[in-house]
Each structure stands twice: as C-alpha cells, then as structure tokens.
Amino acid sequence: MRSIAIKELLAKQPLGDTVEVNGWVKTFRSNRFIALNDGSTIQNIQCVVDFEKFDESILKKITTGAALKIKGQLVESQGKGQSVEIQTEDIFVHGTADPDTYPIQPKKHSLEFLREKAHLRVRTNTFSAIMRVRSVLSFAVHSYFQQNGFYYMHPPIITGSDAEGAGEMFRVTTLDSKNPPMNEDGEVDFGEDFFGKEANLTVSGQLEAETYAMGLGKVYTFGPTFRAENSNTSRHLAEFWMIEPEMAFYDLDANMDLAEDFIKFTIRYVLDHCQEDLVFLEKRLLDEEKSKPQHERSEMTLIEKLKFVVDNNFKRVTYTEAIDILRNSKPNKKKKFQFLINEWGADLQSEHERFLVEKHFKCPVILFDYPADIKAFYMRLNEDGKTVRAMDVLFPGIGEIAGGSQREERLEVLQQKIKALDIEEEELWWYLDLRRFGTAVHSGFGLGFERLVQFATGMGNIRDVIPYPRTPQNAEF
Ligand code: ATP
Ligand code: MN
C-alpha cells in the first residue's frame, strides 16, 4: 500500500478507504488521540487509537516527536476540530523520541531557544509554515521572471573581482594559513594561491549579470551572496540569497515599475497559495504583539499588510524630497533619531527609512535620485552632476528591501568616476568593455530574498526565515 501525504488526504477525504500516512507525533492525548503531522501542510491528521487493541509496549513509544506509520480507515470525525480522522488499525514506529531529551515539546518555545535547535525547529508549526512560504516564494520569483521574458543566469560564487566592495568579503584560499608563501615585500603571495590571485565569495552578481543582460536582454540571478559585514541586526546575514534582475534598454522609471510589479506578484502569489500558513502566521504575530506596548503594535494584521502592498501604488519620492520631510519631522526636531538629519547629502539610516514608510507615507516607498557620494560608482550620473539614478525600495517593518539603479553606460563618465575613487581600471577591464562595445541604457536591482520572506511571514528577525542562519560568531550546523 502506498502512503499518502496528509495534505493530499485532507484535500481528497476518501471516506471509508483504508489509508496509510507517515509523520511525526505532535501530541498524544488521553492515550487515544494522536495528532500526526508530516510537513506537507500545517494541518495534522487525527488518528484515533483504541488502546485495548494495542500493546502497552507500543503505546509507550507514541510520544511527541516520534516518527510513525499509521494505517486505518478514514472516517468522519466524531469530535470537533477536524472533519475526518483515521481509525487506527496498524501502528509502525519508525523511531522514538525520548520525552526527557527531545527538546521540541508541545508548548511555546521562544524563537531564541529554537535558533539553538535549528536542526529540529522545522518540526514546529511556526517554522514549517515559514519554510513552506519560503519555498512557494522562491517559485514565485522564478515564475515571475520566466513569464516575463527573463533568462535565469548563474553568476560566479567565487569572484576574482574585488571592486564590488572589498573589505566586506570572505576570502577563498587554499594557502596554508600557518605557513603561507610570502613575496619580497613580506606580504602573502596570492600568486601562489589556487586561482593565482586573491579570490573571494561574491557579495553581488550584478556586474556579471550586466554583461549577460547586454546579450540576452533581460536576465535575473537568484543565488547565495556573502557579506562579512559585522552587523548584528535583525535584517543582516553573512550569507543570504539575492535576486538580481538586470535589463538592457531599461531606464530608472522602467526599473522602478519592474521592482514594484515583481514584488506585488510574489506577495499575491503567496496570498493565493499559502492561505493556511498565513492564517497561522498572522495569529502568531498577533500573539507576539500582545506583549508589546500599544504604540508598537501594527495597525494591520499580517494578511491585511500583504493585501495592502498588493493593492496600493508604492510612493515614489526623490532623495531630496525625503531629506526635507525628515529634516522637518518630529523625531528629528525632538532629537529622537539616533542620527539627526541636518543637511542634504546625509546617508539615510534604517530609522529614517522606517519613519518615511511607517509614519509619514504609511505605504511602501521608492526613494530615487540619491547623492552620488553615498552610492556605488556604477550608477548613472544625472544632469545636475551631483545625484545618480539610484533607487531603494523601502518596506514597513523591514526598511530597505531592494536597491538598484540605472547603470552608467557612458565610458568616459564611468572612467572618470573610477579614477576619482582610486579604483584600478585594469580591475574592471571587462566591465568597461561593455561601454566600449554596443553600450546602451540598462538598469537593475538587487532584492534580499530573506527580507521578502520576513515581510511575507511577519517574522521580525531574519535569522528565523532561513534554515541555517550565518551571522558573526555563528556558523553552527
Ligand atoms: P543595507 O543598507 O540594508 O545593509 P545594502 O544597501 O548594503 O543593505 P545592497 O548592496 O543594496 O544592500 O543589496 C541589495 C539588497 O540585498 C538589499 O536591499 C537587501 O534587501 C539585501 N541585503 C543586503 N545586505 C544584506 C544582508 N547582510 N543580509 C540580508 N540581506 C541583505
Ligand atoms: Mn542598498
């Protein structure tokens, strides 16, 4: 007999049939009711056990966390809380879970506790729901781009180009750390290293994606990126997944349109495909917020927030307008911001981004035309000579969810910029070639996948939306 996934069983409800399911025990009440879950859905199947029919030695093994195979007839449930249940005829114990040592008991565990048990936390309702949403969301990402004429491109994970943001990178080396080869200047000789030069894990596939957009037209990447920034925040990981679309012949306006349309599509997709998990996560969030002071609670529930994003236009505002708003804002005047906004040119911190989104506009915001000095070298210079065609998409509860720009397509302008920043032109010879051969207006952005998952699930800490978070001082598992 073939086993059936609980999700499928509950969808079909073949009343009267003898069925077989596998799963882990959530609870075993009154020596009679097993709530079994197999991860296919947040719903459990109730298996009713007639304890007179089974040996005490078997019943003893049915504890929370044990893996079982159960066979029996599917019948309408007598109790409330479920429409169907299995009248258990056969129990096979795949593996027991000693209640004295199994850490995931049927009670509320803190998210911090569960982070230390990351190998078992997916057996909780919260984490199985998050990880199902994460999976559906990744599929939505691919669906969107594949439906809209983009090609999936795999940028290198090991990169030899250090112009992207040196200092924040993880080095990749096979040199003997105890006894590395040295050059005449007394420095480590990376010429002897595996690649014959310094190599690092990528912080972004953008530059390589640009080269592919200038041949395939529209491409996107979706892969792991690595940043050795020492920021212990609820929005930063040392290893995270980034989505980077890059489009030839797109200007900044088209880029903003795409970012908005893409994000809305993925959220709508989750609303359409993850109803049960979202209902659960919404309730979890409401419970969590009960312990917060009134003014910190959100005005909308999780599902309302998701619908709001799908149904409303993102507000597009220039950096200059944003600075005016911030300079005259209450928290700035009352010196409540940690970083006060005094003048044009200031870099925006997450407290400012969140003020604009959560307090001022009360909707997602796309800020654009930032000062050139606070943005990357490859962004296209505006006619004013001081701002660049950059954009950041800001989300409630998250801050920056995506950042992008129209790229500088003019060779001389880019060369000047590189020179001013003291970057070696040779480092970027291939990137400059794009401006030498068939250059064109092009644009793209990078969106942190975990921040999108955070938004979709309402989770406050990015460590809880990736299976095994990598953060400073932490690479267990
Ligand atoms: P932030 O200002 O939030 O640190 P950033 O401006 O350094 O982000 P970008 O280089 O613009 O980030 O990267 C593009 C996107 O990748 C960001 O908008 C964000 O969603 C995501 N991202 C950046 N750094 C991290 C990180 N350390 N962990 C998770 N996601 C990240
Ligand atoms: Mn950014």
Short mmCIF file of C-alpha atoms and ligand atoms in Angstrom, two decimals:
data_model
loop_
_atom_site.label_atom_id
_atom_site.label_comp_id
_atom_site.label_asym_id
_atom_site.label_seq_id
_atom_site.Cartn_x
_atom_site.Cartn_y
_atom_site.Cartn_z
CA MET A 1 0.00 0.00 0.00
CA ARG A 2 1.26 3.47 -0.88
CA SER A 3 1.28 6.10 1.83
CA ILE A 4 -0.48 9.39 1.20
CA ALA A 5 0.64 12.88 2.16
CA ILE A 6 -1.60 14.43 4.80
CA LYS A 7 -2.18 17.45 2.60
CA GLU A 8 -3.48 15.26 -0.19
CA LEU A 9 -5.52 13.13 2.21
CA LEU A 10 -7.28 16.15 3.66
CA ALA A 11 -7.94 17.57 0.21
CA LYS A 12 -9.45 14.34 -1.15
CA GLN A 13 -11.04 12.95 2.03
CA PRO A 14 -11.63 9.41 0.68
CA LEU A 15 -14.14 8.46 3.39
CA GLY A 16 -14.31 4.71 4.04
CA ASP A 17 -10.96 3.97 2.39
CA THR A 18 -8.14 2.36 4.28
CA VAL A 19 -5.25 4.82 4.13
CA GLU A 20 -1.66 4.93 5.28
CA VAL A 21 0.21 8.01 6.50
CA ASN A 22 3.67 8.70 7.85
CA GLY A 23 4.59 11.56 10.11
CA TRP A 24 5.75 12.82 13.47
CA VAL A 25 3.61 12.89 16.58
CA LYS A 26 2.60 16.38 17.61
CA THR A 27 0.59 15.27 20.62
CA PHE A 28 -0.88 12.10 22.03
CA ARG A 29 -3.91 12.90 24.18
CA SER A 30 -5.62 10.59 26.66
CA ASN A 31 -3.77 7.56 25.28
CA ARG A 32 -6.28 7.82 22.45
CA PHE A 33 -5.80 10.74 20.03
CA ILE A 34 -2.61 11.09 18.01
CA ALA A 35 -2.14 14.36 16.15
CA LEU A 36 0.21 13.41 13.32
CA ASN A 37 1.99 15.88 11.05
CA ASP A 38 4.15 15.11 8.03
CA GLY A 39 5.18 18.62 7.00
CA SER A 40 3.09 18.64 3.82
CA THR A 41 0.63 21.04 5.46
CA ILE A 42 0.18 22.84 8.74
CA GLN A 43 -2.86 20.60 9.41
CA ASN A 44 -2.45 17.43 11.45
CA ILE A 45 -4.40 14.28 10.87
CA GLN A 46 -6.06 12.90 13.97
CA CYS A 47 -5.52 9.16 14.43
CA VAL A 48 -7.82 7.56 16.95
CA VAL A 49 -6.33 4.65 18.87
CA ASP A 50 -8.37 2.02 20.64
CA PHE A 51 -5.86 1.35 23.40
CA GLU A 52 -7.29 -2.07 24.19
CA LYS A 53 -6.25 -3.20 20.71
CA PHE A 54 -2.60 -2.23 21.10
CA ASP A 55 0.18 -3.47 23.25
CA GLU A 56 1.30 -1.20 26.07
CA SER A 57 4.86 -1.51 24.72
CA ILE A 58 3.78 0.24 21.50
CA LEU A 59 1.62 2.90 23.15
CA LYS A 60 4.58 3.83 25.35
CA LYS A 61 6.57 4.73 22.29
CA ILE A 62 3.99 7.21 20.99
CA THR A 63 5.37 10.45 22.36
CA THR A 64 5.80 13.89 20.86
CA GLY A 65 8.39 13.78 18.10
CA ALA A 66 8.23 10.05 17.41
CA ALA A 67 8.00 9.02 13.75
CA LEU A 68 5.12 6.70 12.95
CA LYS A 69 3.41 4.95 10.10
CA ILE A 70 -0.30 4.59 10.71
CA LYS A 71 -2.82 2.59 8.76
CA GLY A 72 -6.56 2.66 9.20
CA GLN A 73 -9.92 3.64 7.83
CA LEU A 74 -10.68 7.27 7.12
CA VAL A 75 -13.96 8.21 8.79
CA GLU A 76 -15.88 11.34 9.61
CA SER A 77 -14.64 12.72 12.86
CA GLN A 78 -16.82 12.44 15.93
CA GLY A 79 -15.05 15.25 17.73
CA LYS A 80 -14.77 18.84 16.76
CA GLY A 81 -11.63 20.48 15.41
CA GLN A 82 -11.30 18.20 12.40
CA SER A 83 -13.66 16.90 9.76
CA VAL A 84 -12.04 13.50 9.27
CA GLU A 85 -9.88 11.12 11.28
CA ILE A 86 -8.18 7.77 10.91
CA GLN A 87 -9.43 4.83 12.90
CA THR A 88 -6.07 3.33 13.65
CA GLU A 89 -5.64 -0.33 12.75
CA ASP A 90 -1.87 -0.60 12.46
CA ILE A 91 0.96 1.38 14.00
CA PHE A 92 4.56 1.06 12.93
CA VAL A 93 7.08 3.00 14.98
CA HIS A 94 9.84 4.28 12.68
CA GLY A 95 11.69 5.96 15.52
CA THR A 96 11.01 7.06 19.06
CA ALA A 97 11.79 10.44 20.67
CA ASP A 98 12.65 10.26 24.36
CA PRO A 99 10.46 12.87 26.08
CA ASP A 100 13.20 13.54 28.62
CA THR A 101 15.62 14.71 25.96
CA TYR A 102 13.56 15.68 22.89
CA PRO A 103 13.64 19.48 23.01
CA ILE A 104 10.54 20.30 20.95
CA GLN A 105 7.70 19.72 23.40
CA PRO A 106 4.08 20.72 22.80
CA LYS A 107 4.37 24.08 24.50
CA LYS A 108 5.50 27.53 23.45
CA HIS A 109 9.23 27.75 22.81
CA SER A 110 10.95 31.08 22.31
CA LEU A 111 12.39 31.86 18.89
CA GLU A 112 15.81 32.27 20.53
CA PHE A 113 15.63 28.79 22.04
CA LEU A 114 14.60 27.35 18.70
CA ARG A 115 17.54 29.03 16.93
CA GLU A 116 19.80 26.86 19.06
CA LYS A 117 17.84 23.84 17.91
CA ALA A 118 17.80 24.86 14.25
CA HIS A 119 18.03 21.22 13.15
CA LEU A 120 14.71 20.42 14.85
CA ARG A 121 12.83 23.70 14.69
CA VAL A 122 11.24 22.90 11.34
CA ARG A 123 9.08 20.44 13.26
CA THR A 124 7.25 23.31 14.90
CA ASN A 125 4.20 24.88 13.29
CA THR A 126 5.89 28.27 13.08
CA PHE A 127 8.99 27.10 11.24
CA SER A 128 7.29 24.62 8.98
CA ALA A 129 4.89 27.40 7.94
CA ILE A 130 7.76 29.84 7.31
CA MET A 131 9.73 27.32 5.29
CA ARG A 132 6.73 26.37 3.16
CA VAL A 133 6.11 30.06 2.43
CA ARG A 134 9.82 30.46 1.63
CA SER A 135 9.62 27.62 -0.86
CA VAL A 136 6.48 28.97 -2.54
CA LEU A 137 8.01 32.43 -2.66
CA SER A 138 11.11 31.14 -4.47
CA PHE A 139 8.89 29.50 -7.03
CA ALA A 140 7.01 32.78 -7.44
CA VAL A 141 10.30 34.56 -8.13
CA HIS A 142 11.15 32.19 -10.94
CA SER A 143 7.59 32.21 -12.27
CA TYR A 144 7.51 35.96 -12.50
CA PHE A 145 10.72 36.29 -14.44
CA GLN A 146 10.17 33.26 -16.65
CA GLN A 147 6.71 34.57 -17.57
CA ASN A 148 8.10 37.98 -18.39
CA GLY A 149 10.88 37.13 -20.81
CA PHE A 150 13.83 36.99 -18.42
CA TYR A 151 16.56 34.35 -18.54
CA TYR A 152 17.93 32.83 -15.35
CA MET A 153 21.64 33.48 -15.10
CA HIS A 154 24.09 31.91 -12.64
CA PRO A 155 26.81 34.39 -11.72
CA PRO A 156 30.01 33.00 -10.22
CA ILE A 157 30.04 32.44 -6.47
CA ILE A 158 33.80 32.71 -6.26
CA THR A 159 34.87 36.01 -7.70
CA GLY A 160 38.24 37.44 -8.62
CA SER A 161 36.93 40.96 -8.91
CA ASP A 162 37.28 42.88 -5.68
CA ALA A 163 35.89 46.16 -6.96
CA GLU A 164 32.42 45.23 -5.74
CA GLY A 165 33.03 46.11 -2.15
CA ALA A 166 36.32 44.86 -0.75
CA GLY A 167 36.64 44.66 2.98
CA GLU A 168 33.26 43.03 3.37
CA MET A 169 34.26 39.89 1.54
CA PHE A 170 35.11 36.37 2.63
CA ARG A 171 38.40 35.22 1.19
CA VAL A 172 38.59 31.91 -0.63
CA THR A 173 42.02 30.34 -0.42
CA THR A 174 43.85 27.04 -0.35
CA LEU A 175 47.04 28.52 1.06
CA ASP A 176 48.36 27.06 4.27
CA SER A 177 47.31 29.57 6.90
CA LYS A 178 50.19 28.58 9.18
CA ASN A 179 52.84 28.90 6.54
CA PRO A 180 51.68 30.96 3.55
CA PRO A 181 54.10 31.82 0.72
CA MET A 182 55.43 35.37 1.11
CA ASN A 183 56.57 37.85 -1.52
CA GLU A 184 59.55 40.19 -1.38
CA ASP A 185 57.51 42.87 0.38
CA GLY A 186 56.75 40.49 3.22
CA GLU A 187 53.12 40.06 2.18
CA VAL A 188 51.23 36.86 1.48
CA ASP A 189 51.84 35.92 -2.15
CA PHE A 190 48.42 35.19 -3.58
CA GLY A 191 50.08 34.50 -6.91
CA GLU A 192 50.75 31.07 -5.42
CA ASP A 193 47.12 30.63 -4.38
CA PHE A 194 44.65 28.34 -6.17
CA PHE A 195 43.48 30.98 -8.63
CA GLY A 196 46.83 32.74 -8.94
CA LYS A 197 45.28 35.82 -7.38
CA GLU A 198 43.10 36.85 -4.49
CA ALA A 199 39.61 35.39 -4.66
CA ASN A 200 36.52 35.97 -2.58
CA LEU A 201 32.94 34.86 -2.18
CA THR A 202 30.66 37.12 -4.17
CA VAL A 203 28.77 39.99 -2.50
CA SER A 204 26.61 40.52 -5.58
CA GLY A 205 26.29 39.07 -9.05
CA GLN A 206 25.39 42.43 -10.53
CA LEU A 207 28.46 43.21 -12.59
CA GLU A 208 28.40 39.78 -14.21
CA ALA A 209 24.62 39.99 -14.67
CA GLU A 210 25.13 43.27 -16.53
CA THR A 211 27.39 41.52 -19.03
CA TYR A 212 24.67 38.95 -19.66
CA ALA A 213 21.87 41.50 -19.94
CA MET A 214 23.93 43.11 -22.71
CA GLY A 215 23.47 39.97 -24.78
CA LEU A 216 20.39 38.17 -23.52
CA GLY A 217 18.41 41.36 -22.98
CA LYS A 218 16.73 40.58 -19.68
CA VAL A 219 18.30 38.30 -17.08
CA TYR A 220 17.92 37.58 -13.39
CA THR A 221 20.07 35.88 -10.81
CA PHE A 222 18.81 34.13 -7.70
CA GLY A 223 21.57 32.72 -5.59
CA PRO A 224 23.61 32.97 -2.42
CA THR A 225 25.71 36.03 -1.66
CA PHE A 226 28.11 36.61 1.20
CA ARG A 227 28.98 39.66 3.23
CA ALA A 228 31.47 39.74 6.05
CA GLU A 229 29.97 42.90 7.49
CA ASN A 230 29.93 42.75 11.24
CA SER A 231 26.36 43.88 11.66
CA ASN A 232 24.35 42.05 14.24
CA THR A 233 20.93 43.33 13.22
CA SER A 234 17.59 41.66 12.66
CA ARG A 235 17.97 42.33 8.90
CA HIS A 236 21.52 41.20 8.09
CA LEU A 237 23.01 37.79 7.45
CA ALA A 238 26.55 36.90 6.42
CA GLU A 239 25.08 34.51 3.86
CA PHE A 240 21.84 35.43 2.17
CA TRP A 241 20.02 34.85 -1.10
CA MET A 242 19.74 37.69 -3.52
CA ILE A 243 17.57 38.19 -6.59
CA GLU A 244 19.15 40.48 -9.17
CA PRO A 245 17.29 41.29 -12.39
CA GLU A 246 19.29 43.23 -14.95
CA MET A 247 17.72 44.65 -18.13
CA ALA A 248 19.15 46.16 -21.27
CA PHE A 249 17.26 49.22 -22.58
CA TYR A 250 15.54 49.89 -19.22
CA ASP A 251 15.84 53.32 -17.66
CA LEU A 252 15.25 54.05 -13.97
CA ASP A 253 11.49 54.53 -14.40
CA ALA A 254 11.16 51.15 -16.09
CA ASN A 255 13.34 49.69 -13.34
CA MET A 256 11.04 51.08 -10.63
CA ASP A 257 7.98 49.78 -12.47
CA LEU A 258 9.54 46.34 -12.63
CA ALA A 259 10.53 46.27 -8.96
CA GLU A 260 7.02 47.22 -7.90
CA ASP A 261 5.30 44.79 -10.24
CA PHE A 262 7.65 41.96 -9.27
CA ILE A 263 7.25 42.39 -5.53
CA LYS A 264 3.47 42.62 -5.85
CA PHE A 265 3.39 39.47 -7.96
CA THR A 266 5.33 37.44 -5.40
CA ILE A 267 3.21 38.64 -2.48
CA ARG A 268 0.00 37.99 -4.40
CA TYR A 269 1.32 34.52 -5.22
CA VAL A 270 1.85 33.77 -1.56
CA LEU A 271 -1.61 35.09 -0.69
CA ASP A 272 -3.07 32.77 -3.32
CA HIS A 273 -1.05 29.67 -2.42
CA CYS A 274 -0.25 29.79 1.29
CA GLN A 275 -3.59 30.66 2.86
CA GLU A 276 -3.41 28.18 5.77
CA ASP A 277 0.15 29.03 6.68
CA LEU A 278 -0.54 32.76 6.51
CA VAL A 279 -3.56 32.42 8.78
CA PHE A 280 -1.34 30.61 11.28
CA LEU A 281 1.49 33.15 11.00
CA GLU A 282 -0.97 36.02 11.33
CA LYS A 283 -2.23 34.57 14.59
CA ARG A 284 1.32 34.01 15.81
CA LEU A 285 2.12 37.65 15.11
CA LEU A 286 -0.99 38.86 16.93
CA ASP A 287 0.01 36.79 19.97
CA GLU A 288 3.53 38.15 19.84
CA GLU A 289 2.30 41.72 19.58
CA LYS A 290 0.06 41.36 22.62
CA SER A 291 3.17 41.60 24.77
CA LYS A 292 4.17 44.89 23.12
CA PRO A 293 3.02 48.37 24.14
CA GLN A 294 0.04 49.63 22.13
CA HIS A 295 2.00 52.14 20.02
CA GLU A 296 4.38 49.42 18.82
CA ARG A 297 1.63 47.14 17.61
CA SER A 298 0.84 47.23 13.93
CA GLU A 299 -2.43 48.68 12.78
CA MET A 300 -2.92 45.89 10.27
CA THR A 301 -2.80 42.13 10.59
CA LEU A 302 -0.30 40.19 8.51
CA ILE A 303 -2.72 39.34 5.74
CA GLU A 304 -4.07 42.89 5.67
CA LYS A 305 -0.50 44.15 5.29
CA LEU A 306 0.17 41.80 2.39
CA LYS A 307 -3.05 42.81 0.67
CA PHE A 308 -2.27 46.45 1.24
CA VAL A 309 1.04 46.09 -0.58
CA VAL A 310 -0.58 44.28 -3.48
CA ASP A 311 -3.44 46.77 -3.83
CA ASN A 312 -1.68 50.12 -3.45
CA ASN A 313 0.84 52.03 -5.50
CA PHE A 314 4.28 52.42 -4.00
CA LYS A 315 5.00 56.06 -3.34
CA ARG A 316 7.91 57.40 -5.42
CA VAL A 317 9.89 60.18 -3.80
CA THR A 318 13.25 61.77 -4.59
CA TYR A 319 16.00 61.68 -2.01
CA THR A 320 15.86 65.48 -1.88
CA GLU A 321 12.14 65.48 -1.01
CA ALA A 322 12.78 62.79 1.61
CA ILE A 323 15.51 64.86 3.25
CA ASP A 324 13.10 67.80 3.52
CA ILE A 325 10.49 65.62 5.14
CA LEU A 326 12.98 64.11 7.55
CA ARG A 327 14.61 67.41 8.46
CA ASN A 328 11.24 68.82 9.46
CA SER A 329 9.98 65.66 11.12
CA LYS A 330 9.09 65.45 14.80
CA PRO A 331 11.74 62.85 15.74
CA ASN A 332 14.39 64.98 14.06
CA LYS A 333 13.31 68.20 15.77
CA LYS A 334 12.95 66.46 19.13
CA LYS A 335 16.32 64.77 18.59
CA LYS A 336 14.73 61.33 18.80
CA PHE A 337 16.64 59.96 15.82
CA GLN A 338 19.96 58.41 16.70
CA PHE A 339 21.38 60.05 13.57
CA LEU A 340 19.94 63.53 13.11
CA ILE A 341 19.34 64.78 9.59
CA ASN A 342 20.94 68.18 9.20
CA GLU A 343 21.81 68.54 5.60
CA TRP A 344 21.41 67.29 2.08
CA GLY A 345 23.90 64.52 1.40
CA ALA A 346 23.37 62.61 4.63
CA ASP A 347 23.14 58.85 4.27
CA LEU A 348 19.78 57.50 5.38
CA GLN A 349 19.76 55.03 8.25
CA SER A 350 17.14 52.40 8.77
CA GLU A 351 15.40 54.59 11.40
CA HIS A 352 14.86 57.25 8.72
CA GLU A 353 13.69 54.76 6.12
CA ARG A 354 11.22 53.30 8.56
CA PHE A 355 9.94 56.71 9.60
CA LEU A 356 9.18 57.56 5.97
CA VAL A 357 7.41 54.28 5.33
CA GLU A 358 5.67 53.61 8.62
CA LYS A 359 4.90 57.07 9.96
CA HIS A 360 4.92 59.53 7.10
CA PHE A 361 3.70 57.85 3.92
CA LYS A 362 2.25 54.71 5.51
CA CYS A 363 2.93 52.67 2.39
CA PRO A 364 5.93 51.17 0.56
CA VAL A 365 8.18 53.90 -0.78
CA ILE A 366 10.68 54.02 -3.61
CA LEU A 367 13.31 56.67 -2.99
CA PHE A 368 15.35 57.70 -6.02
CA ASP A 369 17.97 60.16 -7.28
CA TYR A 370 20.39 59.87 -4.38
CA PRO A 371 23.56 61.92 -3.94
CA ALA A 372 26.35 60.38 -5.98
CA ASP A 373 28.69 60.42 -2.99
CA ILE A 374 26.72 57.90 -0.96
CA LYS A 375 26.06 55.47 -3.79
CA ALA A 376 28.11 53.00 -5.83
CA PHE A 377 30.39 54.04 -8.69
CA TYR A 378 28.39 52.37 -11.45
CA MET A 379 25.19 54.38 -11.01
CA ARG A 380 24.26 56.78 -13.78
CA LEU A 381 25.07 60.41 -13.11
CA ASN A 382 22.16 62.84 -13.52
CA GLU A 383 22.41 66.11 -15.46
CA ASP A 384 22.73 68.02 -12.17
CA GLY A 385 26.16 66.41 -11.73
CA LYS A 386 25.54 65.55 -8.10
CA THR A 387 22.80 62.94 -7.98
CA VAL A 388 22.67 59.47 -9.50
CA ARG A 389 19.84 57.36 -10.88
CA ALA A 390 19.65 55.14 -7.81
CA MET A 391 16.56 53.73 -6.17
CA ASP A 392 15.83 51.98 -2.89
CA VAL A 393 12.56 50.20 -2.22
CA LEU A 394 11.57 50.68 1.42
CA PHE A 395 9.10 48.44 3.23
CA PRO A 396 7.25 48.69 6.53
CA GLY A 397 8.95 46.73 9.29
CA ILE A 398 11.90 45.98 7.05
CA GLY A 399 13.42 49.19 5.73
CA GLU A 400 15.35 48.60 2.52
CA ILE A 401 14.09 45.52 0.74
CA ALA A 402 15.69 46.25 -2.64
CA GLY A 403 18.25 48.63 -4.05
CA GLY A 404 19.11 49.31 -7.65
CA SER A 405 19.92 51.84 -10.30
CA GLN A 406 20.20 52.77 -13.91
CA ARG A 407 23.80 51.92 -14.72
CA GLU A 408 26.31 54.40 -16.11
CA GLU A 409 26.55 53.46 -19.77
CA ARG A 410 28.93 56.27 -20.87
CA LEU A 411 32.55 55.11 -20.98
CA GLU A 412 34.19 58.45 -20.17
CA VAL A 413 31.87 59.23 -17.28
CA LEU A 414 32.48 55.81 -15.79
CA GLN A 415 36.23 56.08 -16.26
CA GLN A 416 36.29 59.45 -14.51
CA LYS A 417 34.30 58.06 -11.63
CA ILE A 418 36.58 55.07 -11.25
CA LYS A 419 39.61 57.32 -11.28
CA ALA A 420 38.14 59.64 -8.66
CA LEU A 421 37.57 56.67 -6.40
CA ASP A 422 41.10 55.33 -6.89
CA ILE A 423 39.90 52.06 -8.34
CA GLU A 424 42.34 50.42 -10.76
CA GLU A 425 40.89 50.46 -14.28
CA GLU A 426 42.53 47.11 -15.04
CA GLU A 427 40.42 45.52 -12.32
CA LEU A 428 37.31 46.40 -14.30
CA TRP A 429 38.57 45.97 -17.86
CA TRP A 430 35.77 43.62 -18.78
CA TYR A 431 33.13 45.81 -17.16
CA LEU A 432 34.40 48.81 -19.09
CA ASP A 433 34.34 46.74 -22.30
CA LEU A 434 30.55 46.76 -22.05
CA ARG A 435 30.73 50.52 -22.51
CA ARG A 436 33.16 50.14 -25.41
CA PHE A 437 31.17 47.64 -27.43
CA GLY A 438 27.48 48.23 -28.04
CA THR A 439 26.78 50.16 -24.88
CA ALA A 440 23.18 51.04 -24.07
CA VAL A 441 20.95 52.30 -21.32
CA HIS A 442 20.43 49.49 -18.81
CA SER A 443 19.21 49.01 -15.26
CA GLY A 444 18.72 46.50 -12.50
CA PHE A 445 18.27 45.98 -8.79
CA GLY A 446 19.08 43.57 -6.01
CA LEU A 447 16.44 42.27 -3.64
CA GLY A 448 17.32 40.37 -0.48
CA PHE A 449 15.21 37.24 -0.59
CA GLU A 450 15.17 36.79 3.19
CA ARG A 451 13.83 40.30 3.67
CA LEU A 452 10.99 39.43 1.33
CA VAL A 453 10.35 36.25 3.32
CA GLN A 454 10.41 38.32 6.51
CA PHE A 455 7.77 40.61 5.11
CA ALA A 456 5.58 37.77 3.83
CA THR A 457 5.70 35.85 7.11
CA GLY A 458 5.74 38.77 9.53
CA MET A 459 8.90 37.49 11.20
CA GLY A 460 10.88 40.19 12.95
CA ASN A 461 14.29 38.54 12.81
CA ILE A 462 15.99 37.48 9.60
CA ARG A 463 17.59 34.54 11.44
CA ASP A 464 14.16 32.92 11.55
CA VAL A 465 13.44 32.88 7.81
CA ILE A 466 16.48 30.92 6.57
CA PRO A 467 17.13 27.32 7.59
CA TYR A 468 20.63 27.84 8.96
CA PRO A 469 21.48 31.50 9.56
CA ARG A 470 25.10 32.60 9.25
CA THR A 471 25.91 35.60 11.42
CA PRO A 472 29.03 36.88 13.21
CA GLN A 473 30.28 34.23 15.66
CA ASN A 474 27.70 31.76 14.48
CA ALA A 475 28.02 29.01 11.90
CA GLU A 476 26.70 26.03 13.85
CA PHE A 477 25.14 23.18 11.84
P1 ATP B 1 21.54 47.60 3.97
O1 ATP B 1 21.66 49.07 3.81
O2 ATP B 1 20.20 47.14 4.48
O3 ATP B 1 22.68 46.96 4.71
P2 ATP B 1 22.71 47.44 1.37
O4 ATP B 1 22.31 48.75 0.81
O5 ATP B 1 24.08 47.25 1.91
O6 ATP B 1 21.65 47.00 2.50
P3 ATP B 1 22.64 46.26 -1.25
O7 ATP B 1 24.09 46.15 -1.51
O8 ATP B 1 21.86 47.33 -1.89
O9 ATP B 1 22.41 46.27 0.33
O10 ATP B 1 21.97 44.82 -1.52
C1 ATP B 1 20.70 44.64 -2.15
C2 ATP B 1 19.69 44.04 -1.20
O11 ATP B 1 20.20 42.88 -0.56
C3 ATP B 1 19.29 44.94 -0.07
O12 ATP B 1 18.30 45.84 -0.48
C4 ATP B 1 18.79 43.98 0.96
O13 ATP B 1 17.45 43.58 0.68
C5 ATP B 1 19.66 42.76 0.75
N1 ATP B 1 20.77 42.68 1.71
C6 ATP B 1 21.89 43.44 1.74
N2 ATP B 1 22.71 43.06 2.71
C7 ATP B 1 22.10 42.03 3.34
C8 ATP B 1 22.47 41.19 4.43
N3 ATP B 1 23.64 41.33 5.05
N4 ATP B 1 21.60 40.21 4.79
C9 ATP B 1 20.44 40.06 4.15
N5 ATP B 1 20.03 40.81 3.11
C10 ATP B 1 20.85 41.78 2.70
MN MN B 2 21.22 49.15 -0.99
#
